[in-house]
Short mmCIF file of C-alpha atoms in Angstrom, two decimals:
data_model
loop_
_atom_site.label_atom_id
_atom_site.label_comp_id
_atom_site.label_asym_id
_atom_site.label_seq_id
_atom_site.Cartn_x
_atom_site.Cartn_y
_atom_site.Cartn_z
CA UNK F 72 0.74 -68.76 316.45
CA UNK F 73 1.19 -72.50 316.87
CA UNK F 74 -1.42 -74.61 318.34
CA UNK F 75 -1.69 -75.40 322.00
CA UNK F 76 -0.60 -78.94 322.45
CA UNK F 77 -2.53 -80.96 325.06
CA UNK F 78 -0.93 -82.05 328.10
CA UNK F 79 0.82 -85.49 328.48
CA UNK F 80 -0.75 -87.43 330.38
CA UNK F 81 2.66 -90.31 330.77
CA UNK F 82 5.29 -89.68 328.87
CA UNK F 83 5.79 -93.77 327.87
CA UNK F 84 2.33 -93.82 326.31
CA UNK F 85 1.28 -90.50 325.89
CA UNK F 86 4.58 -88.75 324.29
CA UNK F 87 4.78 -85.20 322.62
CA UNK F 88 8.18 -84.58 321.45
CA UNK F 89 6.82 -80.76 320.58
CA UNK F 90 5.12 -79.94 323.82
CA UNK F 91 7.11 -77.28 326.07
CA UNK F 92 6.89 -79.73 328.84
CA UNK F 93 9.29 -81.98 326.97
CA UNK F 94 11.56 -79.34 325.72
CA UNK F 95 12.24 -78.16 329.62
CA UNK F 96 12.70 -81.33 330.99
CA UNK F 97 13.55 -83.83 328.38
CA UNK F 98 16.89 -85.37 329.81
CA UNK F 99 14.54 -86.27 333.01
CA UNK F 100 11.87 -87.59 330.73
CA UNK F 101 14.64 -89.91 328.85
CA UNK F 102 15.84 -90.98 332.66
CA UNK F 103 12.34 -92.17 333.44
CA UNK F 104 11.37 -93.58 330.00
CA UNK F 105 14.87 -95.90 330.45
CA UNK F 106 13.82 -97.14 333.59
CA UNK F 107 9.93 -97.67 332.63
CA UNK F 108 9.74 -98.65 329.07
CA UNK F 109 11.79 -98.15 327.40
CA UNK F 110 10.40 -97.59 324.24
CA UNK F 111 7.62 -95.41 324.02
CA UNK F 112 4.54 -94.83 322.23
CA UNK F 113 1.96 -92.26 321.81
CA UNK F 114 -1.05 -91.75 319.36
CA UNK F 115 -0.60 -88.85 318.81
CA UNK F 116 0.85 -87.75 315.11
CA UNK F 117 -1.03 -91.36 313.83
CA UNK F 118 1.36 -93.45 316.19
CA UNK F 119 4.88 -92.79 317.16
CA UNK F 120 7.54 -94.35 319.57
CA UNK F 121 10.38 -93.48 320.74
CA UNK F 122 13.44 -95.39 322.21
CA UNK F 123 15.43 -93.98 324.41
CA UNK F 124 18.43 -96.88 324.74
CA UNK F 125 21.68 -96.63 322.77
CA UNK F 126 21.05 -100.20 321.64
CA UNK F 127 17.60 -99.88 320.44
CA UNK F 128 18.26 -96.32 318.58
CA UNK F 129 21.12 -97.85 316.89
CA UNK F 130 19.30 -100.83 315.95
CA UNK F 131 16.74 -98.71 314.24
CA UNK F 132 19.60 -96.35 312.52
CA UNK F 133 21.17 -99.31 310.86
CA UNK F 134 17.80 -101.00 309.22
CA UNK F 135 17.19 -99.41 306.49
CA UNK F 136 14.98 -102.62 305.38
CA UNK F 137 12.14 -102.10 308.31
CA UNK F 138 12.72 -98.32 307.74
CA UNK F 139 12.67 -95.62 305.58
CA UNK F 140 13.65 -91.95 305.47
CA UNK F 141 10.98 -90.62 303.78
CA UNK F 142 10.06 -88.20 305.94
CA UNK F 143 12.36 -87.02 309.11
CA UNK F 144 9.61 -84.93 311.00
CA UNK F 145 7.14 -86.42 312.78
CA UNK F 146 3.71 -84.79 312.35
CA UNK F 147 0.39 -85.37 312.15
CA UNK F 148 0.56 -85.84 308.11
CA UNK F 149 2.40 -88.84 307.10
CA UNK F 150 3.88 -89.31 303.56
CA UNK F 151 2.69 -91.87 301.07
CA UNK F 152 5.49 -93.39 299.80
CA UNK F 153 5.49 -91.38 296.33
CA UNK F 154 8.64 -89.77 296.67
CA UNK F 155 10.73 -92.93 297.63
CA UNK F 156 13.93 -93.71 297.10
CA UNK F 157 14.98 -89.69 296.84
CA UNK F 158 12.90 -88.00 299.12
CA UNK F 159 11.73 -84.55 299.72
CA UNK F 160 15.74 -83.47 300.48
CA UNK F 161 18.41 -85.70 299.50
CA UNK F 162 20.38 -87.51 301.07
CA UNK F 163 18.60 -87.16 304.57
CA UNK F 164 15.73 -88.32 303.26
CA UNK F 165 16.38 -90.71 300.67
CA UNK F 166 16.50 -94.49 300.90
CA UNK F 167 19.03 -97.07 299.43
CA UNK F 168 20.51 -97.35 296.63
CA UNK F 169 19.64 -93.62 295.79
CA UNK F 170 21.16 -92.70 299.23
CA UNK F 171 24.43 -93.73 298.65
CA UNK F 172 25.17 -91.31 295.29
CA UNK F 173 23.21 -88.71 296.57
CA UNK F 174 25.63 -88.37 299.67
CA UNK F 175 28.37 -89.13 297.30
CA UNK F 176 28.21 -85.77 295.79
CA UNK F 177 28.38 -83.68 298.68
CA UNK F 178 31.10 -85.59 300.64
CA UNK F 179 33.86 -83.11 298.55
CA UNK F 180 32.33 -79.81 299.64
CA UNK F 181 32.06 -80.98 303.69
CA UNK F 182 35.36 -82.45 303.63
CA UNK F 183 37.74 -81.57 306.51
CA UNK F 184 40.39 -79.86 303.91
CA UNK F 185 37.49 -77.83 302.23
CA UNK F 186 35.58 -76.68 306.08
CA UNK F 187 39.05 -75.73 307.55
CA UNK F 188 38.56 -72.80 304.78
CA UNK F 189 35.53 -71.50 306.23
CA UNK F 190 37.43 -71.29 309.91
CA UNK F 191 38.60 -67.54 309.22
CA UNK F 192 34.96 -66.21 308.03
CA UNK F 193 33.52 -67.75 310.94
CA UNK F 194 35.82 -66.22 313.46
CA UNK F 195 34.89 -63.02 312.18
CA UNK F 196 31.32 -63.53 311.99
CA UNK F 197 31.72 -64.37 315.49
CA UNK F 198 33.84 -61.34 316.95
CA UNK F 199 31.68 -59.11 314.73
CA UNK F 200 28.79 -60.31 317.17
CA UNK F 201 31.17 -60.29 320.07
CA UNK F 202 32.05 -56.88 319.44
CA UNK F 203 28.19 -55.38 319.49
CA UNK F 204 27.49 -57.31 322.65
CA UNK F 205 30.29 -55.76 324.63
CA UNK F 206 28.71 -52.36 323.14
CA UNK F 207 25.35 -53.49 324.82
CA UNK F 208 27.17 -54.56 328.41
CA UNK F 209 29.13 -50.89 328.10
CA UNK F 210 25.95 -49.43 327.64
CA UNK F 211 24.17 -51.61 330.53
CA UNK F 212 21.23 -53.11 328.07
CA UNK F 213 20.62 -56.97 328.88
CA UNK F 214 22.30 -59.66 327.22
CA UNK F 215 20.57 -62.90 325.45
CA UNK F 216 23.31 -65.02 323.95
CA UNK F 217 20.91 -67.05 322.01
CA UNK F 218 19.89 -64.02 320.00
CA UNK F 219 22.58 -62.13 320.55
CA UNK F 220 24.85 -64.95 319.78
CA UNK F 221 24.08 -67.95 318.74
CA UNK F 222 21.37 -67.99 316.26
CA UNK F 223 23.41 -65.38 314.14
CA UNK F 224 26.76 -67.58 313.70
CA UNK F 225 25.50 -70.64 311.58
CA UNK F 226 23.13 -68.52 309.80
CA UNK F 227 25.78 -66.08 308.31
CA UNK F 228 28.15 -68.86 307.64
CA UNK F 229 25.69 -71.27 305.63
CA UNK F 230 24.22 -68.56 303.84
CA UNK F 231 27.74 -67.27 302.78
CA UNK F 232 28.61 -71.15 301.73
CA UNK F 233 25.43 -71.24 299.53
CA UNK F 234 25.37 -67.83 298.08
CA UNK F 235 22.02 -66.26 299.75
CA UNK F 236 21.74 -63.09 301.29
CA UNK F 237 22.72 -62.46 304.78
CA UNK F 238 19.77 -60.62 305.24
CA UNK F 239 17.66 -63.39 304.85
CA UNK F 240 18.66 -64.47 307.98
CA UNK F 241 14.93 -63.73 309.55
CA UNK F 242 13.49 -66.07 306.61
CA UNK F 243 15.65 -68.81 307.32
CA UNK F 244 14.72 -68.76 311.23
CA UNK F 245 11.08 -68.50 310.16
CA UNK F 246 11.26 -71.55 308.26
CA UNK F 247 13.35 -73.28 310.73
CA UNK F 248 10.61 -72.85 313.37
CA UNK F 249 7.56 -73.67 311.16
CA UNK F 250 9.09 -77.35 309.96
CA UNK F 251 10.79 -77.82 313.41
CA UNK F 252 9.50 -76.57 315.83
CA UNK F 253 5.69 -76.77 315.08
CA UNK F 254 5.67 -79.39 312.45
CA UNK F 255 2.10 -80.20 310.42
CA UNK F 256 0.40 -77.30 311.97
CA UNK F 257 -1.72 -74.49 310.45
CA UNK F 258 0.87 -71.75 309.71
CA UNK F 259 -1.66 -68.89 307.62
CA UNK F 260 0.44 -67.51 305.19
CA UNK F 261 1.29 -66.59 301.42
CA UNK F 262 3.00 -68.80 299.21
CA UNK F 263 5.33 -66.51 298.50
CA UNK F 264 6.18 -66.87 302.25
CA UNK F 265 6.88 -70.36 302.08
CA UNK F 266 10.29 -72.60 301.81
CA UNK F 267 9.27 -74.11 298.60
CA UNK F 268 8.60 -70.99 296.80
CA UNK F 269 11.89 -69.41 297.97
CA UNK F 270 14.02 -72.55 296.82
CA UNK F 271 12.06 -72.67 293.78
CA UNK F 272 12.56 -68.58 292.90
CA UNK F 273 16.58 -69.12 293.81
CA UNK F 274 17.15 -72.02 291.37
CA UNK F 275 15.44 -70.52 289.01
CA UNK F 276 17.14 -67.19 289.81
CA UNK F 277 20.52 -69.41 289.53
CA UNK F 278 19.81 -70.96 286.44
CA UNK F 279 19.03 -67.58 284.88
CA UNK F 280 22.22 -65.90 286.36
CA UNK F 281 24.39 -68.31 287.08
CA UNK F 282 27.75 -67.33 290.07
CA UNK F 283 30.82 -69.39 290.54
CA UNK F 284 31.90 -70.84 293.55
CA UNK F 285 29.53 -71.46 295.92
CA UNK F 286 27.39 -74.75 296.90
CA UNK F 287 24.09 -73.83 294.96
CA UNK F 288 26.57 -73.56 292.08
CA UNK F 289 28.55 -76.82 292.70
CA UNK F 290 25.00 -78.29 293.26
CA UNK F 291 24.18 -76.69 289.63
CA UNK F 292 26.99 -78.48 288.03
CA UNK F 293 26.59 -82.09 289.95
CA UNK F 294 25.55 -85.28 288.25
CA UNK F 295 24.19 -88.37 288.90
CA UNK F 296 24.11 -91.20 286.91
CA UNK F 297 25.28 -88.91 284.07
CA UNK F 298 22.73 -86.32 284.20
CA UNK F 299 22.62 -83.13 286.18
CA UNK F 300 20.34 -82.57 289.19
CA UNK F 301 16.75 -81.90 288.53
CA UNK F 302 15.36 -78.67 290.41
CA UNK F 303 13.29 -80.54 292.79
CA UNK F 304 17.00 -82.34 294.16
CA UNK F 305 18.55 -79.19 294.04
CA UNK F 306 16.10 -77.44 296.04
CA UNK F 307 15.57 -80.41 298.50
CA UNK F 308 19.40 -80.38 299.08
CA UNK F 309 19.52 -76.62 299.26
CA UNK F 310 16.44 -77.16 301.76
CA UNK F 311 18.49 -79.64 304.09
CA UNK F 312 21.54 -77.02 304.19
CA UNK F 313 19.38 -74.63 305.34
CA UNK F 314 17.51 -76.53 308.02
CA UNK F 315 19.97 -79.06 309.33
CA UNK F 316 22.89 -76.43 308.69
CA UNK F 317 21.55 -74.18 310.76
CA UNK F 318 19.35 -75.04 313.95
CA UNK F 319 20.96 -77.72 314.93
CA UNK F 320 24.48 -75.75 315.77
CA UNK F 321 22.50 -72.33 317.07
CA UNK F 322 21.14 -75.05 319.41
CA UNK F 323 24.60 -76.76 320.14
CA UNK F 324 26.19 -73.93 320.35
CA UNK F 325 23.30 -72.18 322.89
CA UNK F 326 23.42 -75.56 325.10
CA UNK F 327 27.16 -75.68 325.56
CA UNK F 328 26.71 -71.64 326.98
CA UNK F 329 24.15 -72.69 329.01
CA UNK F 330 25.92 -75.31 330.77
CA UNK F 331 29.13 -72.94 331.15
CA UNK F 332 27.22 -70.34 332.62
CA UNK F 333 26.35 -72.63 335.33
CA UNK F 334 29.96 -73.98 335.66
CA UNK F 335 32.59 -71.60 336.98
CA UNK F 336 34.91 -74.59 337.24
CA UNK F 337 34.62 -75.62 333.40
CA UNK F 338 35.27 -71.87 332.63
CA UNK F 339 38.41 -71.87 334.46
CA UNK F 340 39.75 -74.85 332.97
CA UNK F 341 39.23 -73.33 329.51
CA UNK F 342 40.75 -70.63 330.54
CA UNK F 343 43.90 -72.17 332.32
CA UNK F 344 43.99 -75.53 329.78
CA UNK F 345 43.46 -74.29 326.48
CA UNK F 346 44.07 -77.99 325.50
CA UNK F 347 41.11 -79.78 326.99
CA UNK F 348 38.95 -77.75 324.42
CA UNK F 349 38.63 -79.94 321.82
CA UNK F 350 37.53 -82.83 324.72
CA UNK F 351 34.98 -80.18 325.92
CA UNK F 352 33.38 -80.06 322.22
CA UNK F 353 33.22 -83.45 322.34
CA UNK F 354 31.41 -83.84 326.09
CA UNK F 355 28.85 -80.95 324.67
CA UNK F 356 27.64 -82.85 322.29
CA UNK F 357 27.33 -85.63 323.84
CA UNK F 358 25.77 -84.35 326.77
CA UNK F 359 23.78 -81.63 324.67
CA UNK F 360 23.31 -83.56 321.76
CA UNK F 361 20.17 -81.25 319.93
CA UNK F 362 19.19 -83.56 317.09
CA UNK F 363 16.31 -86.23 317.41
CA UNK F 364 15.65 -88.07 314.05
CA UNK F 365 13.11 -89.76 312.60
CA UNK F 366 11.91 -93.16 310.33
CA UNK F 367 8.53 -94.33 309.28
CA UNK F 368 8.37 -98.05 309.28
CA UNK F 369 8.58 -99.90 306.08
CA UNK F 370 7.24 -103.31 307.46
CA UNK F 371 6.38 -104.84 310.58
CA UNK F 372 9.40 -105.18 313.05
CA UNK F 373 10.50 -105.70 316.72
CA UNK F 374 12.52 -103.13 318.39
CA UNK F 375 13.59 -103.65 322.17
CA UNK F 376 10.20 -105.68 322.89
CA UNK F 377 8.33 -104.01 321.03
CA UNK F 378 6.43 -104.71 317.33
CA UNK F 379 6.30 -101.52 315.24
CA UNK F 380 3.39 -101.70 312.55
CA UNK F 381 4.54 -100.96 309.16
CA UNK F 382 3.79 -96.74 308.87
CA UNK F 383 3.78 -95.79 312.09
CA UNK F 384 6.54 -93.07 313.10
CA UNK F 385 9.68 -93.76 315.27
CA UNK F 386 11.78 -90.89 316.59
CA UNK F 387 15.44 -91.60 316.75
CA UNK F 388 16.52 -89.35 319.96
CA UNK F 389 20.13 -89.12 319.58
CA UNK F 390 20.31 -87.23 322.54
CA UNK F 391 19.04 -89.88 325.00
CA UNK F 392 21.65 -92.59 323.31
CA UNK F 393 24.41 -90.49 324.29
CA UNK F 394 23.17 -90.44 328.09
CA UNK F 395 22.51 -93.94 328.52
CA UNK F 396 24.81 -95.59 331.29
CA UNK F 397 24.58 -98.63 329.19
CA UNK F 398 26.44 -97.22 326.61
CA UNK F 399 28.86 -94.18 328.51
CA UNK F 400 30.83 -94.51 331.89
CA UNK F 401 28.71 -91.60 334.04
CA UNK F 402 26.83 -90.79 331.80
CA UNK F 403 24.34 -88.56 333.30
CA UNK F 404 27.80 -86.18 334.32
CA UNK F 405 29.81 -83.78 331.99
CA UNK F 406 33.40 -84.86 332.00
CA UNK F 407 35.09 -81.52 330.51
CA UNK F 408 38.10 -84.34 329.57
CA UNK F 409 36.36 -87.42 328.76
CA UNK F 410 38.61 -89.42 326.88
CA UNK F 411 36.78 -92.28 325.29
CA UNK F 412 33.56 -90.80 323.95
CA UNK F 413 32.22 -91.91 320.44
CA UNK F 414 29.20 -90.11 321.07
CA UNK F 415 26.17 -90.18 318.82
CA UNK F 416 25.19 -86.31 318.61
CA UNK F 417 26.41 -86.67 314.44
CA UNK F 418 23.63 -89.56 314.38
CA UNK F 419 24.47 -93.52 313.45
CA UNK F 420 24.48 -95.58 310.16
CA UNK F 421 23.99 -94.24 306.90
CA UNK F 422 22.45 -91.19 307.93
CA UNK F 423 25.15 -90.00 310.06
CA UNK F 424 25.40 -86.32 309.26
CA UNK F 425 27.40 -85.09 306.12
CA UNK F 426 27.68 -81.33 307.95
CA UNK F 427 29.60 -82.75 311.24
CA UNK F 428 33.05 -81.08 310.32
CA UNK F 429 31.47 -77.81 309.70
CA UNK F 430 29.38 -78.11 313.01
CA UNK F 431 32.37 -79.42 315.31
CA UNK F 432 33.97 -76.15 313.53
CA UNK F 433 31.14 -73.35 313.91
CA UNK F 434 31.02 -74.80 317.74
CA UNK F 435 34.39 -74.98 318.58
CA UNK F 436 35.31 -71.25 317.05
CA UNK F 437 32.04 -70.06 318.79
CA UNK F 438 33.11 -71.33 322.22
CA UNK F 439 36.45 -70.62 322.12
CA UNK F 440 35.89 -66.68 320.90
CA UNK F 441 33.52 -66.19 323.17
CA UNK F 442 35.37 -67.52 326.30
CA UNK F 443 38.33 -65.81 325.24
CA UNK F 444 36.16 -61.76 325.10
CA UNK F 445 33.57 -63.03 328.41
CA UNK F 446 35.42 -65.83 330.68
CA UNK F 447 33.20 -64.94 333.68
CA UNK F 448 29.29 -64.74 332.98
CA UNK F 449 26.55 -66.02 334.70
CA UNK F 450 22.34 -67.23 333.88
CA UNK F 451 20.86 -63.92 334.61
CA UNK F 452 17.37 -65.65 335.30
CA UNK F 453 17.67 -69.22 334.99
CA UNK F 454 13.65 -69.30 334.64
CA UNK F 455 13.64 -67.18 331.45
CA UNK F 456 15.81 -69.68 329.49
CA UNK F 457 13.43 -71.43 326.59
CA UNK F 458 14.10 -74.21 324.87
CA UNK F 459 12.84 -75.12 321.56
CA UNK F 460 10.51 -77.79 320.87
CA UNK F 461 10.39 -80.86 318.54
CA UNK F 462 13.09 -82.40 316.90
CA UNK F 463 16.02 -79.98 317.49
CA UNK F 464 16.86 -79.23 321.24
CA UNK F 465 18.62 -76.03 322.46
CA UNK F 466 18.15 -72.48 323.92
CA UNK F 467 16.06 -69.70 322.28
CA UNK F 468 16.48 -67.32 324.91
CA UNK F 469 19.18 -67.13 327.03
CA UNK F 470 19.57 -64.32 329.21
CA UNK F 471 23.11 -63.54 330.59
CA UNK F 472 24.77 -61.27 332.72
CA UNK F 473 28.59 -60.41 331.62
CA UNK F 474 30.62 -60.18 335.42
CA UNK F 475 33.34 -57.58 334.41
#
């Protein structure tokens, strides 16, 4: 079990990103923090801040001289600096120039041409979980779309892209919630449990046995600078698949059914306007945005008032960019047709996420199925939804009730 955080005391100097407190209420806590800071700053994991104007988080994203990605979790154990310019897994956490060629090679496999290939298997993945939870509402058992739904979609289609087991589903989610959701704390447990020994067994499983087709096996054929990948940049890569591939569109995926089980009128219009959907993908993640980065500070630097001392963390909350009325005409309200919206849910500068075509994809085909099978549900209890902590935001339980 994770450790019991202790309570904020003020959210602008006091911050814990992985408290529950946050994860219930942090579009409030970004309202406040805009009016009252706005940046941040805690003590807690050695020193953090956190901006929560579109300005200052793009200021941060772009300067990758005052910042480096080292390390994208905050926690209370900071890296050293020995794993610069590449990174624990590339090209998320690797800094210029090695960030640049590192990206280069997976831009091919994430392309728009090569994800609109995946569109079929996820559309079955998804009325294959459709199909057992109309089972469950014939047979009156209670509905959770996050676990019924949500968390099973990404996870069956990135495993399938990589060539890993389906039913290593459980593993995935288990690693997912140690590095995420309770970063740097005591997790007892074998190292045969762990993320590094599983990456480490399937290269090496790879390498003995090698399969065709798949992205560990393009990753097993890549080079840079002339020479193939070593195992730790496979594995890192593999790693960042896994993690960012996965939680961050469960959680997308879980918000945007959340908000339409509040909004009868949004349902309708999906249902009568099949059109406005791709303008509804785009106001759910900017209004649900679930990804929060992070930076450690390479040398001393002002950001909106502010001087950041060289090590200390910065989170980079996506999430509150896209809601600041600075930056978005009502921003605080869900326009199911927004027109202009160049949200920031993908992330800004360098960083910006490889994976968006294959997350814009996963969420539209998961919204659209399941609107098409369940147009009319409801929250069943609104108090029993749980959001995750830390850096990823959505629902882990979401309990619905299916109006027939």
């Amino acid at each position: 079990m994770p450790e019991a955080r202790p309570p904020v005391t003020d959210w602008s100097t006091d911050f814990d990103h992985t408290h529950p407190d946050y994860a219930a209420a942090a579009p409030q806590i970004w309202e406040e923090l805009r009016g009252a800071c706005p940046v941040a700053h805690t003590e807690r994991f050695g020193g953090a801040w956190m901006p929560v104007r579109h300005a200052d988080v793009t200021q941060i994203a772009n300067d990758t001289e005052h910042f480096t990605s080292e390390f994208v979790i905050v926690n209370d154990f900071k890296p050293d600096g020995s794993t610069r310019p590449r990174g624990f897994a590339p090209p998320i956490t690797s800094d210029p120039p090695f960030h640049q060629e590192s990206r280069r090679i997976l831009l091919p496999a994430f392309s728009p041409k090569e994800i609109d290939k995946w569109e079929p298997a996820t559309r079955k993945v998804c009325v294959e979980l459709l199909d057992a939870i109309a089972a469950k509402v014939e047979a009156g058992e209670p509905i959770d779309a996050a676990t019924d739904y949500t968390q099973h979609i990404p996870v069956r289609v990135i495993a399938e892209m990589l060539g890993l087991p389906e039913e290593d589903g459980d593993k995935f989610r288990g690693f997912i919630y140690r590095i995420l959701e309770a970063p740097g704390q005591n997790h007892a447990m074998e190292y045969e449990d762990t993320l590094d020994f599983y990456l480490r067994s399937k290269v090496e499983e790879r390498r003995e046995n090698p399969r065709e087709g798949d992205l560990i096996d393009f990753l097993m054929k890549a080079e840079m600078g002339g020479e193939p990948l070593t195992g730790e940049h496979i594995g890192g890569t593999i790693a960042l698949l896994l993690i960012a591939g996965i939680d961050t569109t469960w959680s997308s995926i879980g918000a945007s059914l959340w908000h339409l089980a509040q909004h009868p009128d949004h349902r309708q219009r999906l249902v009568e306007d099949p059109e406005v959907l791709p303008f509804a993908i785009e106001e759910f993640l900017r209004v649900y945005a679930p990804v929060t980065m992070a930076r450690l500070v390479a040398e001393d630097v002002e950001v909106g008032g502010v001087c950041m001392r060289k090590d200390d963390w910065t989170l980079l909350p996506f999430p509150a960019a896209n809601r600041d009325p600075e930056a978005f005409e009502d921003a605080d309200q869900f326009i199911i047709d927004r027109k202009r919206n160049r949200h920031a849910a993908f992330g800004l500068g360098i960083h910006r996420c490889l994976g968006s075509n294959l997350a814009r994809m996963e969420l539209t085909v998961a919204v659209d199925e399941w609107m098409k099978r369940f147009p009319d549900f409801e929250l069943s209890d609104p108090s029993a939804v749980r959001w995750s902590t830390g850096q990823v935001r959505g629902p882990r339980e979401l309990p619905v009730r299916i109006n027939k």
